[in-house]
Short mmCIF file of C-alpha atoms in Angstrom, two decimals:
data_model
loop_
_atom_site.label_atom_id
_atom_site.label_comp_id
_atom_site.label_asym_id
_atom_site.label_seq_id
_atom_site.Cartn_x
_atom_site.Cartn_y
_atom_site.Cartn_z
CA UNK G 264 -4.48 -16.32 15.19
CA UNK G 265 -0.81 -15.83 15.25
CA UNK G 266 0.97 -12.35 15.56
CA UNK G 267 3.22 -11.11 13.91
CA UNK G 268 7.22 -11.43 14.02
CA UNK G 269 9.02 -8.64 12.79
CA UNK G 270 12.36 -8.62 13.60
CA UNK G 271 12.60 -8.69 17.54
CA UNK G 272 8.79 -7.31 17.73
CA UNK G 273 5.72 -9.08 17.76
CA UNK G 274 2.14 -7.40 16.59
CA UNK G 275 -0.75 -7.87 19.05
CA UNK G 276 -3.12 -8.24 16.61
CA UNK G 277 -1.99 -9.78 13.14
CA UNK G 278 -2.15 -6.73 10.78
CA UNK G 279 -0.58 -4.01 8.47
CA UNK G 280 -2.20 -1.18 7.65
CA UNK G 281 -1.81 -0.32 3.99
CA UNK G 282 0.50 2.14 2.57
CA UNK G 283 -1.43 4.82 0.89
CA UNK G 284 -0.05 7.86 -1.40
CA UNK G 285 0.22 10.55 -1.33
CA UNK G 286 -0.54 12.19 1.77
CA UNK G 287 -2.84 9.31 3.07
CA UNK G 288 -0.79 7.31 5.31
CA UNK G 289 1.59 9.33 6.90
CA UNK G 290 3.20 9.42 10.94
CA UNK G 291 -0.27 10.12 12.40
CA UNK G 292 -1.91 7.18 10.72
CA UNK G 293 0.85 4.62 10.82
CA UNK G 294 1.49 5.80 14.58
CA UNK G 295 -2.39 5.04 15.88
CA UNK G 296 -1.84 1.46 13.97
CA UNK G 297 1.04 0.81 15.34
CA UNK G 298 0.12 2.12 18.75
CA UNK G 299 -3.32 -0.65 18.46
CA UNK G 300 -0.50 -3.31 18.46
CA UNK G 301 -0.44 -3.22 14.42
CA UNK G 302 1.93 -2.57 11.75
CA UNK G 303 1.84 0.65 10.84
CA UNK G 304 3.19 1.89 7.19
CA UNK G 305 4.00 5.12 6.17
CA UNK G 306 3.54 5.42 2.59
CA UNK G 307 6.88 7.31 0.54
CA UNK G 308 5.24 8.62 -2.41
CA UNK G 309 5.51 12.19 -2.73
CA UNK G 310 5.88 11.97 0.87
CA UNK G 311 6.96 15.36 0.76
CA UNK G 312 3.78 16.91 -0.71
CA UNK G 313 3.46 19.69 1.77
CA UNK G 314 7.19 20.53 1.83
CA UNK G 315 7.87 24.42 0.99
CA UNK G 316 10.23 23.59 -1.63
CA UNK G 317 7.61 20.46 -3.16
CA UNK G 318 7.58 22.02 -6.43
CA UNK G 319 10.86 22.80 -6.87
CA UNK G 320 12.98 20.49 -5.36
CA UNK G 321 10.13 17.19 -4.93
CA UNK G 322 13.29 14.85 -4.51
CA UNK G 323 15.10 16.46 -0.91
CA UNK G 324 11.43 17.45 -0.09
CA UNK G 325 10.77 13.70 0.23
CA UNK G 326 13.44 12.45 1.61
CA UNK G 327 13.02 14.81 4.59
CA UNK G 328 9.89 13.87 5.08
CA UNK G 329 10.48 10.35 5.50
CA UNK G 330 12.69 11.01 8.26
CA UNK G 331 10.21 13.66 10.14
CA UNK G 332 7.39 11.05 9.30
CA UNK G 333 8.78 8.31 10.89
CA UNK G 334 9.88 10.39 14.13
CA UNK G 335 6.20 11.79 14.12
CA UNK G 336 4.82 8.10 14.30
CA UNK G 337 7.49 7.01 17.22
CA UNK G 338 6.02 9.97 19.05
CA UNK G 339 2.66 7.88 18.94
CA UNK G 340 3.96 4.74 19.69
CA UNK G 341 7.55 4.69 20.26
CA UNK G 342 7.99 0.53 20.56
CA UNK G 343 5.73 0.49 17.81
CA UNK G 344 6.18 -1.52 14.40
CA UNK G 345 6.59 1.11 11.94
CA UNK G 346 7.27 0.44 8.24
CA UNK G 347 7.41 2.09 4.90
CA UNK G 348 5.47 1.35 1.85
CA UNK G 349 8.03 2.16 -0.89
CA UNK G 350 6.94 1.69 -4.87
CA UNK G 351 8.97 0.05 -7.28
CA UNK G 352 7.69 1.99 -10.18
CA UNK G 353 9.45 5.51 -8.00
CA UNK G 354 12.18 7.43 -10.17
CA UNK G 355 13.73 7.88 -6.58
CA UNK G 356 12.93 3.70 -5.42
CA UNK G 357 16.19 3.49 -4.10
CA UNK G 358 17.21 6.68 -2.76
CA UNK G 359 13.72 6.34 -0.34
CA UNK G 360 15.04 2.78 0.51
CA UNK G 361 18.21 3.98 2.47
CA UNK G 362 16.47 6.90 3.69
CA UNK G 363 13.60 4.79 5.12
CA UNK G 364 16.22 2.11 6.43
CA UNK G 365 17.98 5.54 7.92
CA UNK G 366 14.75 6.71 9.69
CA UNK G 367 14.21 3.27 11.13
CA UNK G 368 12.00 1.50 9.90
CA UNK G 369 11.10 -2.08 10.72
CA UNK G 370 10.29 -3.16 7.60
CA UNK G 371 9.68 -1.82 3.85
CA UNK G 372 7.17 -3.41 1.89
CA UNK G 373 7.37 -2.50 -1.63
CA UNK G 374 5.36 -3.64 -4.98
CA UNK G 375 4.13 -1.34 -8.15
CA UNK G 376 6.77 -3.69 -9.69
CA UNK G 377 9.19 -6.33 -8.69
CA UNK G 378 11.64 -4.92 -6.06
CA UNK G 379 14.92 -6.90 -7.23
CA UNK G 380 17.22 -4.38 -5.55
CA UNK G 381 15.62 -4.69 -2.08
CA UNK G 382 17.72 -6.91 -0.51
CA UNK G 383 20.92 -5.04 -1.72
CA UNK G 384 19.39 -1.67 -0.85
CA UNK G 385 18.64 -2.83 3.18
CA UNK G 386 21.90 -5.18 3.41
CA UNK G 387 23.68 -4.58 6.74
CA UNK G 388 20.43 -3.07 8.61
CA UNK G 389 17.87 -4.80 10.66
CA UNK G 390 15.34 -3.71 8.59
CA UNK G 391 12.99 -6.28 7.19
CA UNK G 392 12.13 -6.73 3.44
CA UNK G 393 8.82 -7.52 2.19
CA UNK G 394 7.82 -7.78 -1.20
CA UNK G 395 3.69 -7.34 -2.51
CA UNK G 396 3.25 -10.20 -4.90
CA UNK G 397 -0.61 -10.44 -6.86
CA UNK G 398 0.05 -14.29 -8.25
CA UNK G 399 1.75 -17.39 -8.05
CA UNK G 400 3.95 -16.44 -10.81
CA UNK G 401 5.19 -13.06 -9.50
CA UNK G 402 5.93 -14.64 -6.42
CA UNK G 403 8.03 -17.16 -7.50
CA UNK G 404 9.85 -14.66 -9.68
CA UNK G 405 11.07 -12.64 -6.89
CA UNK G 406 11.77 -15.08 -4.40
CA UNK G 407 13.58 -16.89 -6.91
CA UNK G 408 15.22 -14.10 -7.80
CA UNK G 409 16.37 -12.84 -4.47
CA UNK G 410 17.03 -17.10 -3.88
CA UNK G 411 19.54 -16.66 -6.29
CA UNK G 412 21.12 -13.20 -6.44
CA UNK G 413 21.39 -12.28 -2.95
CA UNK G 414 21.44 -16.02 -1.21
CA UNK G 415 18.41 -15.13 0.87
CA UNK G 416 14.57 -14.82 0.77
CA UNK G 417 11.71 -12.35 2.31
CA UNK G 418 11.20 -11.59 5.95
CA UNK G 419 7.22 -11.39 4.96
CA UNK G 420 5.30 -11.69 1.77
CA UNK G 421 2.34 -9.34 1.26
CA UNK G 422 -0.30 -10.93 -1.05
CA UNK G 423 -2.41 -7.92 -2.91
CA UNK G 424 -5.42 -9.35 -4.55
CA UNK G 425 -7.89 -7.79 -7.32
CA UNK G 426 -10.22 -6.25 -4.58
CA UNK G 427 -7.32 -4.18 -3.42
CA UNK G 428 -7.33 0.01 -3.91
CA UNK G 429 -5.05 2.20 -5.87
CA UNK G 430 -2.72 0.52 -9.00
CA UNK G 431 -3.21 -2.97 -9.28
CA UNK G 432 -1.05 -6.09 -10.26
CA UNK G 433 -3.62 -7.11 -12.76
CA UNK G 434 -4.29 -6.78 -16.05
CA UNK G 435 -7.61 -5.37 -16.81
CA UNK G 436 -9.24 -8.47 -17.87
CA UNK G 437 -7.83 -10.57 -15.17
CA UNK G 438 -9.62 -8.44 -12.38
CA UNK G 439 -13.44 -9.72 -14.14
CA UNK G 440 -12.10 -12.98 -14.28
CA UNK G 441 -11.13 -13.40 -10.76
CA UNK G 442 -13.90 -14.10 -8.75
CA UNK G 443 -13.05 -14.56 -5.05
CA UNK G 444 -13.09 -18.41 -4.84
CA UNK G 445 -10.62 -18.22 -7.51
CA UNK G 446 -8.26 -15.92 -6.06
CA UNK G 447 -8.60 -18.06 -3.14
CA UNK G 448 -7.10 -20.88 -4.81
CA UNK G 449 -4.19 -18.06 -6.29
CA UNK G 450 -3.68 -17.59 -2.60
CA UNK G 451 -3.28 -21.38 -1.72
CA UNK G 452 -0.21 -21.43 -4.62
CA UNK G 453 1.37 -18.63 -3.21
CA UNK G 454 1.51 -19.85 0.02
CA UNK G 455 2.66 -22.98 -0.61
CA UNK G 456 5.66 -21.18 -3.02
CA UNK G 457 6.26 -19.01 -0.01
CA UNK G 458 6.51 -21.92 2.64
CA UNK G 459 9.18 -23.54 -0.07
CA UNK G 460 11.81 -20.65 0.39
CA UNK G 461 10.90 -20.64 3.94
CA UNK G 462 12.14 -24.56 4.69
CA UNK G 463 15.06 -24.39 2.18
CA UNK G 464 16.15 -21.29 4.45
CA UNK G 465 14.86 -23.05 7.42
CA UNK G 466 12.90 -19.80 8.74
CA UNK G 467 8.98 -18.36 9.48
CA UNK G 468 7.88 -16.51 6.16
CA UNK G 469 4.50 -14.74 7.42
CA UNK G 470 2.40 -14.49 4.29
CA UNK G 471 -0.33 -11.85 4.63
CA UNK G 472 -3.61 -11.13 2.29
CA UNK G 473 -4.66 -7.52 1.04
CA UNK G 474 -7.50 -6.45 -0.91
CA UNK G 475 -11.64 -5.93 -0.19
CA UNK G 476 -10.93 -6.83 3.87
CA UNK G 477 -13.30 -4.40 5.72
CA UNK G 478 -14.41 -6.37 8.81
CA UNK G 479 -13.82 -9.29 11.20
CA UNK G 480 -16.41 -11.57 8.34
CA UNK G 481 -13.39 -10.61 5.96
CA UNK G 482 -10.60 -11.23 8.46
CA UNK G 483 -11.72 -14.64 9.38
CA UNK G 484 -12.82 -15.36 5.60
CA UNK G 485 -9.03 -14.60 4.20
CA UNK G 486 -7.45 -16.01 7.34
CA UNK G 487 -9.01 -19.60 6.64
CA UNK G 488 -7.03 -19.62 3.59
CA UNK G 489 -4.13 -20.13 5.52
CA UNK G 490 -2.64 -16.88 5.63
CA UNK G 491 -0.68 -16.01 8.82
CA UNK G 492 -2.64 -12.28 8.79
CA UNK G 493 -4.22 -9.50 6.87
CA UNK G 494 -2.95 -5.64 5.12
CA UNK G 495 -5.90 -3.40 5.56
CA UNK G 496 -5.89 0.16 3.83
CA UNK G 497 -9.22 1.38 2.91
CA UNK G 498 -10.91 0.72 6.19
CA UNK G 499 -7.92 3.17 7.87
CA UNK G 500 -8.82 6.42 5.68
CA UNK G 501 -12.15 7.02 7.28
CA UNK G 502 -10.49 7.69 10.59
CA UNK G 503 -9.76 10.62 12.97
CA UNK G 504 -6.25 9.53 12.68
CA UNK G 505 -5.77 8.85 8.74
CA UNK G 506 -3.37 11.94 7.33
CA UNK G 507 -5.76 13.18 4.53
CA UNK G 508 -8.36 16.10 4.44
CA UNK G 509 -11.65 15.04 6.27
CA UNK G 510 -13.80 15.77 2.53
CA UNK G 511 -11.53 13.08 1.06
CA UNK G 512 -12.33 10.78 4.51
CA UNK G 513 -16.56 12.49 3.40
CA UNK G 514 -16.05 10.32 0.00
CA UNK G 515 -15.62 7.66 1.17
CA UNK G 516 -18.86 8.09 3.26
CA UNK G 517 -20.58 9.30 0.29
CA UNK G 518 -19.37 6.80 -2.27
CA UNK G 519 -21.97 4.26 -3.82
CA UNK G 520 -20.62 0.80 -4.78
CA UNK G 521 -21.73 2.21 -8.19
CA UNK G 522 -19.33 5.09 -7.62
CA UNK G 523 -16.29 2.61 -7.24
CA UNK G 524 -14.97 1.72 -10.60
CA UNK G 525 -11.52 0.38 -12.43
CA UNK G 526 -9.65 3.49 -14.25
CA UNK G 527 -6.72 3.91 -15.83
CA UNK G 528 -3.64 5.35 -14.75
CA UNK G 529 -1.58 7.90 -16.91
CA UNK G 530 1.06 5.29 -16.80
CA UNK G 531 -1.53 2.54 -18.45
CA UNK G 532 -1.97 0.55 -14.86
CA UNK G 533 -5.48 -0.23 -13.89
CA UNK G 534 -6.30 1.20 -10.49
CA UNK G 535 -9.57 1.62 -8.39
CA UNK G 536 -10.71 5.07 -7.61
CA UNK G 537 -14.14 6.65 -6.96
CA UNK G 538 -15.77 8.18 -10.07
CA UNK G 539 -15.81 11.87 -9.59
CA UNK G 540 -15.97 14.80 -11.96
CA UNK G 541 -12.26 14.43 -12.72
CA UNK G 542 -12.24 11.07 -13.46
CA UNK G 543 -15.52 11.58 -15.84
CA UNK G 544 -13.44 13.86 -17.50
CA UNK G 545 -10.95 11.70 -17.79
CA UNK G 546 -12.85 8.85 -19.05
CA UNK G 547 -14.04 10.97 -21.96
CA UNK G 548 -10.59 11.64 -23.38
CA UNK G 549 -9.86 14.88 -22.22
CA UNK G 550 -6.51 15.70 -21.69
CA UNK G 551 -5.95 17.75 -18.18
CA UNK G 552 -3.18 20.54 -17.88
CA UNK G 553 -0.81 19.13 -15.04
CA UNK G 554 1.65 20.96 -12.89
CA UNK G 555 5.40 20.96 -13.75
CA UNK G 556 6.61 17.24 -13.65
CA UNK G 557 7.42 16.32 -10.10
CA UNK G 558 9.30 13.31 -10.92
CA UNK G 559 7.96 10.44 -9.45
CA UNK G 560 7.64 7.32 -11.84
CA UNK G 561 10.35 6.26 -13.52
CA UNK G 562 8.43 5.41 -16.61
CA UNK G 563 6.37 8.58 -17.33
CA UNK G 564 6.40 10.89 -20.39
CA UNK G 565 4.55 14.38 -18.88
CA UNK G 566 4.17 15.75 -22.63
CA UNK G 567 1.90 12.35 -23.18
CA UNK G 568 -0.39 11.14 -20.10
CA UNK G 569 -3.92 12.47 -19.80
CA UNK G 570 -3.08 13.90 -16.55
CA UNK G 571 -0.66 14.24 -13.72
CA UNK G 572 -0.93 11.58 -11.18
CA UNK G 573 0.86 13.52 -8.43
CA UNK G 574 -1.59 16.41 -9.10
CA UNK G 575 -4.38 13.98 -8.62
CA UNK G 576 -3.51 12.21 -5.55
CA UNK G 577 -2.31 15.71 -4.11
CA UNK G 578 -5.50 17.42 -4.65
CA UNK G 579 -7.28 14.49 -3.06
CA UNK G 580 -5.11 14.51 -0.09
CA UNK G 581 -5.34 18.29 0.31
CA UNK G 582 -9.92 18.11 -0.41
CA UNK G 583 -9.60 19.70 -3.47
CA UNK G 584 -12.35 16.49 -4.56
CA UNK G 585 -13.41 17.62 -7.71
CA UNK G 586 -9.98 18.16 -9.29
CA UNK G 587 -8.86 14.72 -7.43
CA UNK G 588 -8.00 10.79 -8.33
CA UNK G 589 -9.68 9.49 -5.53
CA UNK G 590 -8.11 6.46 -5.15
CA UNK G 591 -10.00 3.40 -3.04
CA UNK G 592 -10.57 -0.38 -2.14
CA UNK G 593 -13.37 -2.29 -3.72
CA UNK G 594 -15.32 -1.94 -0.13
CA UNK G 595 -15.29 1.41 0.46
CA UNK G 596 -18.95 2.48 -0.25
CA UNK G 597 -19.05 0.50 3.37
CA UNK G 598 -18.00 3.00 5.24
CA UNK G 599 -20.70 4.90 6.96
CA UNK G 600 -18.52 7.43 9.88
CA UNK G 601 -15.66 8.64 10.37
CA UNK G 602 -14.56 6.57 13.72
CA UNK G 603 -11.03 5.75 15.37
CA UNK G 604 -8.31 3.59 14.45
CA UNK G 605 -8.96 1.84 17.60
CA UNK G 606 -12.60 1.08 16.67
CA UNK G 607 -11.13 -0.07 13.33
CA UNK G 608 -8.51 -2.31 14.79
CA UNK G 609 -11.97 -3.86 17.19
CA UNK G 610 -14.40 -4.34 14.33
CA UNK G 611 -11.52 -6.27 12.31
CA UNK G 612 -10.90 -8.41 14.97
CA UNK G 613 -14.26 -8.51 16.94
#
């Protein structure tokens, strides 16, 4: 296996740990990846979640806590690869751009979307630009896009596939019909769309593979796709180090592959999440009182979703499980202890 070339840096081992909101991967987490010789991302979705002034002012909350996150993960590992995981679908997509680019981050990976405006957002910095593509088509969009736009391509394309956790880049339908010899043969289209841009700009595109990777049987199954290395989330959140509360790390534990299901999102995305007693409320049609709108998709009517996605993902970050979205991979009923990200990093690439 290859590492990983990220600007002047090179991994140890060839993997990025996930970006998880909100609350999930923060400094700690992405620091102990990093640290392992990893990538470590720092999710900046309500980043600011435990900010004293969250509720009222969610938008300066965040952005100064993408700057203290990012100094709390060089404290870890301070020649580290650190990165930020920043959505599309934000209200505030661009303003956590520059302020993750101000922070220092090696690269941003973003998806929840198409990020058009990434390469304009990062020009002039050393900060590398990585979009998360789900098919063939998407990534051609995007890299033709950028191709033609901005006269450039990606530094690293980040291949999310229908076992990942959290929203997905799937319609509902498409994630019964994939099986995973199928997607494996989405995966072969991509990269060979990928390795296009990278000879007409004559450079190294890393193309890396997301979604149901647990262990080194999963590592070595993706990498003999062809992929040059793997994004890992799901197998980082039952860790000392992971930022959440240790009862939503206990879920995970707890959780039957029964208990992992496809919801919907109040913004109509399918996502995977645990079934809980929220979410059973949820799925029969009741309609959940939500804080005062925090702002953070662009596309969201408060007075109209079921529920409040920020309150969810909060509460689940904070162990308040029962009122939670417990957002997960499709292997997380695997997970049997809590253990370290260093054990992690060995049983992914025993």
């Amino acid at each position: 296996m290859k590492n990983l070339k990220i600007g002047e840096k090179l991994t140890k081992v060839p993997l990025i740990q996930g970006g998880m909101g909100v609350g999930i991967s923060l400094g700690r987490l992405a620091g102990a990846v990093a640290r392992e010789g990893g990538v470590g991302v720092i999710s900046s979705a309500q980043i600011g979640y435990r900010e004293p002034d969250f509720d009222l002012n969610p938008a300066e909350a965040n952005l100064r806590a993408i700057e203290s996150e990012m100094k709390k993960a060089r404290s870890i590992a301070p020649d580290g690869i650190i990165g930020y995981n920043v959505m599309t679908a934000l209200s505030e997509h661009a303003a956590h751009v520059k302020a993750a680019v101000k922070a220092g981050a090696d690269i941003i990976i973003s998806g929840a979307g198409l990020p058009v405006e990434l390469p304009a957002l990062t020009e002039g910095s050393r900060t590398r630009i990585a979009p998360i593509v789900s098919t063939d088509k998407s990534a051609n969009v995007i890299l033709k896009y950028w191709d033609r736009k901005y006269k450039r391509t990606a530094d690293l394309v980040v291949i999310e596939g229908p076992e990942a956790g959290g929203h997905l880049g799937f319609r509902r339908e498409e994630l019964t019909d994939y099986s995973r010899e199928s997607y494996a043969e989405e995966i072969r289209k991509i990269i060979k769309t990928v390795r296009k841009y990278a000879q007409k700009y004559n450079t190294e595109i890393p193309v890396v593979a997301a979604g149901g990777i647990y262990d080194s049987s999963d590592v070595k199954r993706i990498m003999s796709l062809g992929v040059d290395g793997v994004q890992v989330a799901t197998r980082f959140v039952t860790t000392e180090e992971c930022d959440a509360d240790i009862r939503y790390k206990e879920a995970y534990v707890n959780a039957s592959r029964e208990d992992i299901q496809i919801v919907k999102s109040p913004v109509g995305m399918p996502g995977r999440a645990i079934v809980n007693s929220f979410m059973k409320r949820v799925i029969s049609g009741e309609k959940i009182p939500h804080s005062p709108c925090h702002r953070c998709l662009a596309k969201c009517s408060p007075a109209e979703i079921p529920y409040c996605i920020t309150d969810g993902l909060v509460n689940a970050a904070r162990g308040n499980i029962e009122n939670a979205l417990l957002f997960c991979g499709a292997q997380a009923w695997r997970a049997e202890k809590i253990d370290t990200v260093r054990e992690a990093v060995q049983e992914l690439f025993a």
